[in-house]
Amino acid sequence: MKSNLQTALGLKCGIVQAPMAGGPTTPELVAAVTAAGALGSFGLAYSGVDLIHAQCREFRELCASQRLKPDCGWNANFFVFPQVPEPAHAEVANAVKSLQPLLVRVDIDAGTLTHDTRLPVLRDQVAASLEYQPSLVSFHLGIPDSRIVDNIRDAGVRIAMSATSVNEAIAVQAAGADFIVAQGYEAGGHRGLFDPADADDMLGTLDLVTAIAKRCTIPVIAAGGIMNGSDINAAVNCGADAVQMGSAFLTVDECGSSAVYRSVLESMGDRDTQITTGFSGRPARGIRNLFIDSVDNMALPFPWQNSLTGALRKAAGAKNDFELMSLWAGTDYKKARNCTAAELIEILQHEMRQE
Ligand SMILES: Cc1cc2nc3c(=O)[nH]c(=O)nc-3n(C[C@H](O)[C@H](O)[C@H](O)COP(=O)(O)O)c2cc1C
């Protein structure tokens, strides 16, 4: 039976390749997923308008060269950045001090660390993406302004928003979303909590999907720890309409994850993941490393910490020093497979039918 997401977006299967801001979701990946009949997603949270145009244009060219329908489904994803006041000078100095021992390791000076105060403007980001006819626009970390929701709806595009609790899901439905992305505790990357100062229910994906499906009427997309066909079936059995998978796509050929990131995902099976605020100031799950062990809980609020640690993470990436990189991954990342995106989608559908 077709899911609501499949029917609404004209997909061959109810699988969403998760949006992953910061490099993984290349035009090649989104086009390959789309061509295979699942939903490809761009993580555009940190992208300015020019980059959004460049990425979407490249995606559209790839679609045309693969002779896909011009309205082929894809998802544009954004963060709802919180309005957090700029931290005081003393706070920044403290945060820099906590990074000091790590700076030595990659040979960079504390003076090169800056916290950029220019945030992308969500309204402009969304407007740029709408020029390339996404079939879905999704939001993470909160609910956007109602005028943005109205603009998307006026363009005839569906809307999804993440929720990590039943209360957030109820708010998402009330805000006029078409789909709720139920993000469980296993999920890699940033937790979609609206306010990280609130108590976190820490519900696993299956429990969260079950609870949200009981209380909400709009379809639920399950996210977190879903790596194979059996995981997909389990989520559907709990009431999920479709699934969103991030870590499973980090090791496919078309993904933009760096060589060192991939080699950690593929070979560091002895390392668990952990939720940390150290990299960005908001809780996010990644593979445990020296950075997480050193900096956890000494961070500026998001997004200030994210830009403060940017130069350090970039320097570590350039030196292939995975101990200081943000290696976002879900709890089950060890099950990720090395193949093409189309092969992964084929394998997943085969596994779903096998059960
Ligand atoms: C590297 C990485 C980056 C992510 N970036 C985003 C993002 O930009 N927007 C978003 O809504 N979710 C983001 N997520 C979370 C995913 O949407 C999804 O909830 C998560 O990947 C599901 O868990 P899994 O990794 O176990 O599949 C990211 C996840 C990862 C692994």
Short mmCIF file of C-alpha atoms and ligand atoms in Angstrom, two decimals:
data_model
loop_
_atom_site.label_atom_id
_atom_site.label_comp_id
_atom_site.label_asym_id
_atom_site.label_seq_id
_atom_site.Cartn_x
_atom_site.Cartn_y
_atom_site.Cartn_z
CA MET A 1 0.00 0.00 0.00
CA LYS A 2 1.27 3.50 -0.84
CA SER A 3 2.06 5.87 2.00
CA ASN A 4 0.61 9.38 2.18
CA LEU A 5 4.09 10.78 1.48
CA GLN A 6 4.43 8.62 -1.63
CA THR A 7 1.04 9.64 -2.97
CA ALA A 8 1.43 13.34 -2.17
CA LEU A 9 4.93 13.60 -3.66
CA GLY A 10 4.69 10.99 -6.43
CA LEU A 11 7.46 8.76 -4.99
CA LYS A 12 8.09 5.09 -5.72
CA CYS A 13 8.82 4.36 -2.04
CA GLY A 14 8.34 5.98 1.36
CA ILE A 15 12.03 6.58 2.02
CA VAL A 16 13.44 10.04 2.65
CA GLN A 17 17.20 10.59 2.41
CA ALA A 18 17.66 12.90 5.39
CA PRO A 19 18.74 16.48 4.85
CA MET A 20 22.28 16.84 6.21
CA ALA A 21 23.63 20.39 6.31
CA GLY A 22 27.34 21.04 6.11
CA GLY A 23 28.36 19.07 3.01
CA PRO A 24 26.90 15.53 2.81
CA THR A 25 23.83 16.36 0.69
CA THR A 26 25.45 17.12 -2.68
CA PRO A 27 23.38 17.73 -5.82
CA GLU A 28 24.66 14.31 -7.02
CA LEU A 29 23.22 12.60 -3.92
CA VAL A 30 19.84 14.36 -4.07
CA ALA A 31 19.55 13.65 -7.83
CA ALA A 32 20.53 9.99 -7.42
CA VAL A 33 17.99 9.45 -4.63
CA THR A 34 15.30 11.23 -6.61
CA ALA A 35 16.09 9.17 -9.73
CA ALA A 36 15.72 6.01 -7.63
CA GLY A 37 12.20 7.03 -6.61
CA ALA A 38 12.86 8.04 -2.98
CA LEU A 39 12.91 11.62 -1.65
CA GLY A 40 16.27 13.37 -1.92
CA SER A 41 16.82 16.22 0.53
CA PHE A 42 19.17 19.19 0.59
CA GLY A 43 20.32 20.34 4.05
CA LEU A 44 20.42 24.07 3.31
CA ALA A 45 20.46 25.39 6.90
CA TYR A 46 23.84 27.10 6.71
CA SER A 47 23.67 28.01 3.00
CA GLY A 48 23.29 31.61 1.89
CA VAL A 49 21.04 32.48 -1.04
CA ASP A 50 23.86 32.29 -3.64
CA LEU A 51 24.86 28.80 -2.57
CA ILE A 52 21.21 27.68 -2.57
CA HIS A 53 20.86 28.90 -6.17
CA ALA A 54 24.10 27.16 -7.20
CA GLN A 55 23.17 23.83 -5.59
CA CYS A 56 19.59 23.79 -6.85
CA ARG A 57 20.65 24.77 -10.36
CA GLU A 58 23.17 21.92 -10.44
CA PHE A 59 20.52 19.52 -9.14
CA ARG A 60 18.05 20.60 -11.84
CA GLU A 61 20.75 20.13 -14.52
CA LEU A 62 21.47 16.63 -13.22
CA CYS A 63 17.76 15.81 -13.27
CA ALA A 64 17.49 17.07 -16.86
CA SER A 65 20.49 14.99 -17.94
CA GLN A 66 18.82 11.93 -16.37
CA ARG A 67 15.61 12.87 -18.16
CA LEU A 68 13.61 13.03 -14.93
CA LYS A 69 10.25 14.78 -14.87
CA PRO A 70 10.72 18.54 -14.27
CA ASP A 71 8.55 18.29 -11.16
CA CYS A 72 10.50 15.35 -9.71
CA GLY A 73 10.28 15.34 -5.94
CA TRP A 74 12.96 16.82 -3.70
CA ASN A 75 13.09 18.37 -0.26
CA ALA A 76 14.61 21.69 0.82
CA ASN A 77 15.44 21.70 4.54
CA PHE A 78 16.23 24.61 6.84
CA PHE A 79 16.90 25.32 10.50
CA VAL A 80 14.70 27.70 12.43
CA PHE A 81 17.58 29.54 14.09
CA PRO A 82 16.77 30.70 17.62
CA GLN A 83 16.97 34.41 18.43
CA VAL A 84 19.72 34.15 21.06
CA PRO A 85 21.51 37.35 22.12
CA GLU A 86 25.19 37.58 21.30
CA PRO A 87 27.27 36.27 24.21
CA ALA A 88 29.22 38.66 26.45
CA HIS A 89 32.95 39.08 25.90
CA ALA A 90 33.81 37.13 29.09
CA GLU A 91 31.64 34.19 27.99
CA VAL A 92 33.39 34.06 24.62
CA ALA A 93 36.80 34.24 26.32
CA ASN A 94 35.84 31.27 28.53
CA ALA A 95 34.64 29.23 25.56
CA VAL A 96 37.88 29.97 23.69
CA LYS A 97 39.88 28.97 26.79
CA SER A 98 38.16 25.58 26.88
CA LEU A 99 39.22 25.01 23.25
CA GLN A 100 42.83 26.11 23.83
CA PRO A 101 44.42 22.64 24.36
CA LEU A 102 42.79 21.43 21.14
CA LEU A 103 43.97 24.44 19.11
CA VAL A 104 47.58 23.48 19.80
CA ARG A 105 46.95 20.04 18.32
CA VAL A 106 45.97 21.46 14.91
CA ASP A 107 48.39 24.38 15.17
CA ILE A 108 45.94 27.27 15.02
CA ASP A 109 45.88 30.47 17.04
CA ALA A 110 43.00 31.42 19.38
CA GLY A 111 42.82 34.74 17.48
CA THR A 112 41.52 32.91 14.39
CA LEU A 113 38.39 31.80 16.29
CA THR A 114 35.49 34.16 15.66
CA HIS A 115 31.80 33.85 16.25
CA ASP A 116 30.10 35.08 13.12
CA THR A 117 27.06 37.18 13.94
CA ARG A 118 25.55 36.98 10.43
CA LEU A 119 22.86 34.31 10.29
CA PRO A 120 21.10 33.31 7.09
CA VAL A 121 17.65 34.90 6.75
CA LEU A 122 15.15 32.04 6.66
CA ARG A 123 12.57 33.89 4.55
CA ASP A 124 15.20 34.57 1.85
CA GLN A 125 16.57 31.02 1.99
CA VAL A 126 13.12 29.52 1.52
CA ALA A 127 12.23 31.95 -1.29
CA ALA A 128 15.43 31.01 -3.17
CA SER A 129 14.68 27.28 -2.89
CA LEU A 130 11.07 27.73 -4.06
CA GLU A 131 12.38 28.96 -7.43
CA TYR A 132 13.49 25.36 -8.12
CA GLN A 133 10.15 23.74 -7.30
CA PRO A 134 10.84 21.47 -4.35
CA SER A 135 7.98 19.09 -3.55
CA LEU A 136 8.58 19.45 0.19
CA VAL A 137 10.11 22.11 2.43
CA SER A 138 11.07 20.87 5.88
CA PHE A 139 12.17 22.61 9.07
CA HIS A 140 14.32 21.51 11.98
CA LEU A 141 14.78 23.02 15.47
CA GLY A 142 11.45 24.82 15.63
CA ILE A 143 8.42 26.24 13.86
CA PRO A 144 8.92 28.99 11.27
CA ASP A 145 6.99 32.25 11.12
CA SER A 146 3.43 31.71 9.81
CA ARG A 147 4.11 34.01 6.82
CA ILE A 148 6.84 31.62 5.67
CA VAL A 149 4.43 28.69 6.03
CA ASP A 150 1.83 30.63 3.98
CA ASN A 151 4.37 31.43 1.22
CA ILE A 152 5.28 27.76 0.85
CA ARG A 153 1.66 26.69 0.80
CA ASP A 154 0.81 29.39 -1.78
CA ALA A 155 3.54 27.89 -3.99
CA GLY A 156 1.70 24.54 -3.79
CA VAL A 157 4.53 22.87 -1.84
CA ARG A 158 4.08 20.48 1.09
CA ILE A 159 5.60 21.21 4.52
CA ALA A 160 7.24 19.00 7.18
CA MET A 161 8.61 19.95 10.60
CA SER A 162 10.62 17.91 13.10
CA ALA A 163 9.38 16.97 16.56
CA THR A 164 11.21 15.15 19.35
CA SER A 165 8.21 14.92 21.70
CA VAL A 166 4.43 14.63 21.57
CA ASN A 167 4.04 18.27 22.62
CA GLU A 168 6.27 19.45 19.79
CA ALA A 169 4.33 17.24 17.35
CA ILE A 170 1.02 18.78 18.46
CA ALA A 171 2.53 22.24 17.88
CA VAL A 172 3.78 21.17 14.43
CA GLN A 173 0.31 20.00 13.45
CA ALA A 174 -1.26 23.22 14.76
CA ALA A 175 1.24 25.26 12.70
CA GLY A 176 -0.20 23.79 9.50
CA ALA A 177 2.45 21.21 8.58
CA ASP A 178 1.50 18.33 6.28
CA PHE A 179 3.96 15.87 7.87
CA ILE A 180 5.66 15.46 11.25
CA VAL A 181 9.26 14.17 11.22
CA ALA A 182 9.38 12.24 14.51
CA GLN A 183 13.06 12.35 15.44
CA GLY A 184 13.97 9.74 18.04
CA TYR A 185 16.86 9.80 20.48
CA GLU A 186 18.95 7.48 18.27
CA ALA A 187 19.15 10.05 15.48
CA GLY A 188 22.44 11.42 14.23
CA GLY A 189 23.08 15.17 13.95
CA HIS A 190 21.25 17.93 15.76
CA ARG A 191 18.32 17.02 17.93
CA GLY A 192 15.30 18.91 16.69
CA LEU A 193 14.30 20.13 20.17
CA PHE A 194 12.52 23.47 19.86
CA ASP A 195 14.18 24.77 23.03
CA PRO A 196 17.20 22.88 24.35
CA ALA A 197 16.58 24.46 27.78
CA ASP A 198 13.36 22.42 28.07
CA ALA A 199 13.43 18.93 29.60
CA ASP A 200 14.21 16.36 26.91
CA ASP A 201 11.87 13.30 26.84
CA MET A 202 14.70 11.33 25.15
CA LEU A 203 12.17 9.00 23.51
CA GLY A 204 13.53 6.39 21.12
CA THR A 205 12.18 6.48 17.55
CA LEU A 206 9.63 3.65 17.85
CA ASP A 207 8.18 4.93 21.14
CA LEU A 208 8.03 8.47 19.79
CA VAL A 209 6.31 7.42 16.56
CA THR A 210 3.77 5.34 18.49
CA ALA A 211 2.99 8.21 20.86
CA ILE A 212 2.73 10.85 18.12
CA ALA A 213 0.62 8.66 15.82
CA LYS A 214 -1.89 8.24 18.68
CA ARG A 215 -2.21 11.98 19.30
CA CYS A 216 -1.87 13.57 15.84
CA THR A 217 -3.84 13.11 12.65
CA ILE A 218 -1.24 14.14 10.05
CA PRO A 219 1.25 11.51 8.76
CA VAL A 220 4.44 10.80 10.70
CA ILE A 221 7.88 10.29 9.14
CA ALA A 222 10.10 8.27 11.49
CA ALA A 223 13.77 9.29 11.89
CA GLY A 224 16.56 7.87 14.04
CA GLY A 225 18.44 4.58 13.98
CA ILE A 226 16.71 3.31 10.82
CA MET A 227 19.36 1.45 8.82
CA ASN A 228 17.70 -1.51 7.05
CA GLY A 229 14.41 -2.91 5.78
CA SER A 230 13.56 -4.50 9.09
CA ASP A 231 13.95 -1.11 10.86
CA ILE A 232 11.67 0.47 8.25
CA ASN A 233 9.01 -2.20 8.75
CA ALA A 234 9.21 -1.77 12.54
CA ALA A 235 8.64 2.00 12.20
CA VAL A 236 5.69 1.46 9.84
CA ASN A 237 4.22 -1.07 12.27
CA CYS A 238 4.34 1.62 14.98
CA GLY A 239 2.31 3.99 12.80
CA ALA A 240 4.95 5.70 10.64
CA ASP A 241 3.84 6.73 7.16
CA ALA A 242 7.43 6.90 5.85
CA VAL A 243 11.01 6.98 7.16
CA GLN A 244 13.88 9.48 7.05
CA MET A 245 17.39 8.01 7.06
CA GLY A 246 20.60 9.99 7.55
CA SER A 247 23.49 7.78 8.68
CA ALA A 248 22.62 5.06 6.17
CA PHE A 249 23.30 7.55 3.34
CA LEU A 250 26.58 8.94 4.74
CA THR A 251 28.60 6.14 3.16
CA VAL A 252 26.94 5.97 -0.26
CA ASP A 253 29.11 6.95 -3.24
CA GLU A 254 27.34 10.22 -4.08
CA CYS A 255 27.38 11.58 -0.52
CA GLY A 256 29.63 14.58 0.18
CA SER A 257 31.03 13.17 3.44
CA SER A 258 34.82 13.53 3.45
CA ALA A 259 37.19 10.59 3.05
CA VAL A 260 38.28 10.75 6.70
CA TYR A 261 34.64 10.92 7.91
CA ARG A 262 33.80 7.87 5.78
CA SER A 263 36.80 5.93 7.00
CA VAL A 264 35.74 6.55 10.62
CA LEU A 265 32.15 5.50 9.84
CA GLU A 266 33.40 2.34 8.14
CA SER A 267 36.22 1.35 10.47
CA MET A 268 35.66 2.72 13.98
CA GLY A 269 33.14 0.11 15.01
CA ASP A 270 34.41 0.22 18.58
CA ARG A 271 33.34 3.84 19.12
CA ASP A 272 29.86 4.68 20.29
CA THR A 273 27.98 7.86 19.59
CA GLN A 274 27.18 10.52 22.14
CA ILE A 275 24.99 13.59 22.36
CA THR A 276 27.10 16.70 22.88
CA THR A 277 26.58 20.46 22.93
CA GLY A 278 30.33 21.07 22.52
CA PHE A 279 30.46 21.59 18.75
CA SER A 280 27.52 23.89 18.19
CA GLY A 281 25.88 24.80 21.49
CA ARG A 282 22.86 22.57 20.81
CA PRO A 283 22.53 18.86 21.54
CA ALA A 284 23.68 16.79 18.56
CA ARG A 285 24.71 13.15 18.22
CA GLY A 286 28.10 12.21 16.81
CA ILE A 287 30.83 9.59 17.11
CA ARG A 288 32.67 10.03 20.37
CA ASN A 289 36.15 11.54 20.02
CA LEU A 290 38.67 13.71 21.84
CA PHE A 291 36.70 16.89 21.12
CA ILE A 292 33.50 15.55 22.68
CA ASP A 293 35.39 14.27 25.71
CA SER A 294 37.17 17.62 26.16
CA VAL A 295 34.58 20.28 25.38
CA ASP A 296 31.20 18.85 26.32
CA ASN A 297 29.07 21.28 28.37
CA MET A 298 31.45 24.21 28.08
CA ALA A 299 29.81 25.80 25.09
CA LEU A 300 28.31 29.12 24.05
CA PRO A 301 24.66 28.94 23.03
CA PHE A 302 23.78 27.84 19.47
CA PRO A 303 24.61 29.11 16.92
CA TRP A 304 27.52 31.05 18.45
CA GLN A 305 29.45 27.95 19.49
CA ASN A 306 28.94 26.50 16.02
CA SER A 307 30.76 29.39 14.36
CA LEU A 308 33.34 29.61 17.18
CA THR A 309 34.43 26.00 16.64
CA GLY A 310 34.24 26.27 12.83
CA ALA A 311 37.91 27.17 12.23
CA LEU A 312 39.09 24.41 14.57
CA ARG A 313 36.93 21.78 12.86
CA LYS A 314 38.04 22.96 9.43
CA ALA A 315 41.72 22.78 10.41
CA ALA A 316 41.17 19.29 11.84
CA GLY A 317 39.44 18.19 8.62
CA ALA A 318 42.35 19.50 6.54
CA LYS A 319 44.75 17.44 8.66
CA ASN A 320 42.49 14.35 8.61
CA ASP A 321 42.37 14.59 12.41
CA PHE A 322 39.03 12.93 13.16
CA GLU A 323 39.53 13.42 16.90
CA LEU A 324 38.54 17.08 16.51
CA MET A 325 35.90 16.81 13.78
CA SER A 326 32.13 16.75 14.26
CA LEU A 327 31.38 13.21 13.08
CA TRP A 328 27.58 13.37 13.21
CA ALA A 329 26.08 9.88 13.20
CA GLY A 330 23.15 7.97 14.67
CA THR A 331 23.52 5.18 17.23
CA ASP A 332 23.43 2.47 14.54
CA TYR A 333 25.93 4.02 12.10
CA LYS A 334 27.97 0.79 12.10
CA LYS A 335 25.30 -0.77 9.86
CA ALA A 336 25.87 1.78 7.06
CA ARG A 337 26.72 0.24 3.68
CA ASN A 338 29.13 1.27 1.00
CA CYS A 339 27.24 1.30 -2.33
CA THR A 340 25.47 3.76 -4.58
CA ALA A 341 22.34 5.58 -3.43
CA ALA A 342 20.24 3.67 -5.98
CA GLU A 343 21.64 0.34 -4.75
CA LEU A 344 20.89 1.26 -1.13
CA ILE A 345 17.29 2.16 -1.96
CA GLU A 346 16.89 -1.08 -3.92
CA ILE A 347 18.40 -3.14 -1.07
CA LEU A 348 16.14 -1.47 1.51
CA GLN A 349 13.00 -2.19 -0.51
CA HIS A 350 14.14 -5.78 -1.04
CA GLU A 351 14.73 -6.22 2.71
CA MET A 352 11.30 -4.77 3.48
CA ARG A 353 9.66 -7.34 1.20
CA GLN A 354 11.76 -10.22 2.59
CA GLU A 355 10.28 -10.02 6.11
C1 LIG B 1 25.48 14.31 9.25
C2 LIG B 1 24.07 14.65 9.64
C3 LIG B 1 23.58 15.95 9.42
C4 LIG B 1 22.26 16.25 9.70
N1 LIG B 1 21.78 17.51 9.37
C5 LIG B 1 20.44 17.74 9.44
C6 LIG B 1 19.87 18.92 8.86
O1 LIG B 1 20.57 19.76 8.30
N2 LIG B 1 18.53 19.07 8.95
C7 LIG B 1 17.72 18.13 9.54
O2 LIG B 1 16.50 18.33 9.58
N3 LIG B 1 18.23 17.03 10.09
C8 LIG B 1 19.56 16.80 10.03
N4 LIG B 1 20.07 15.63 10.53
C9 LIG B 1 19.17 14.68 11.21
C10 LIG B 1 18.43 13.82 10.20
O3 LIG B 1 17.39 14.54 9.58
C11 LIG B 1 17.79 12.59 10.86
O4 LIG B 1 16.97 12.98 11.93
C12 LIG B 1 18.80 11.58 11.35
O5 LIG B 1 19.85 11.40 10.44
C13 LIG B 1 18.12 10.26 11.61
O6 LIG B 1 18.96 9.41 12.31
P1 LIG B 1 19.98 8.37 11.61
O7 LIG B 1 21.20 9.19 11.32
O8 LIG B 1 20.19 7.35 12.66
O9 LIG B 1 19.33 7.88 10.37
C14 LIG B 1 21.41 15.29 10.29
C15 LIG B 1 21.92 14.00 10.54
C16 LIG B 1 23.21 13.68 10.22
C17 LIG B 1 23.70 12.27 10.47
#
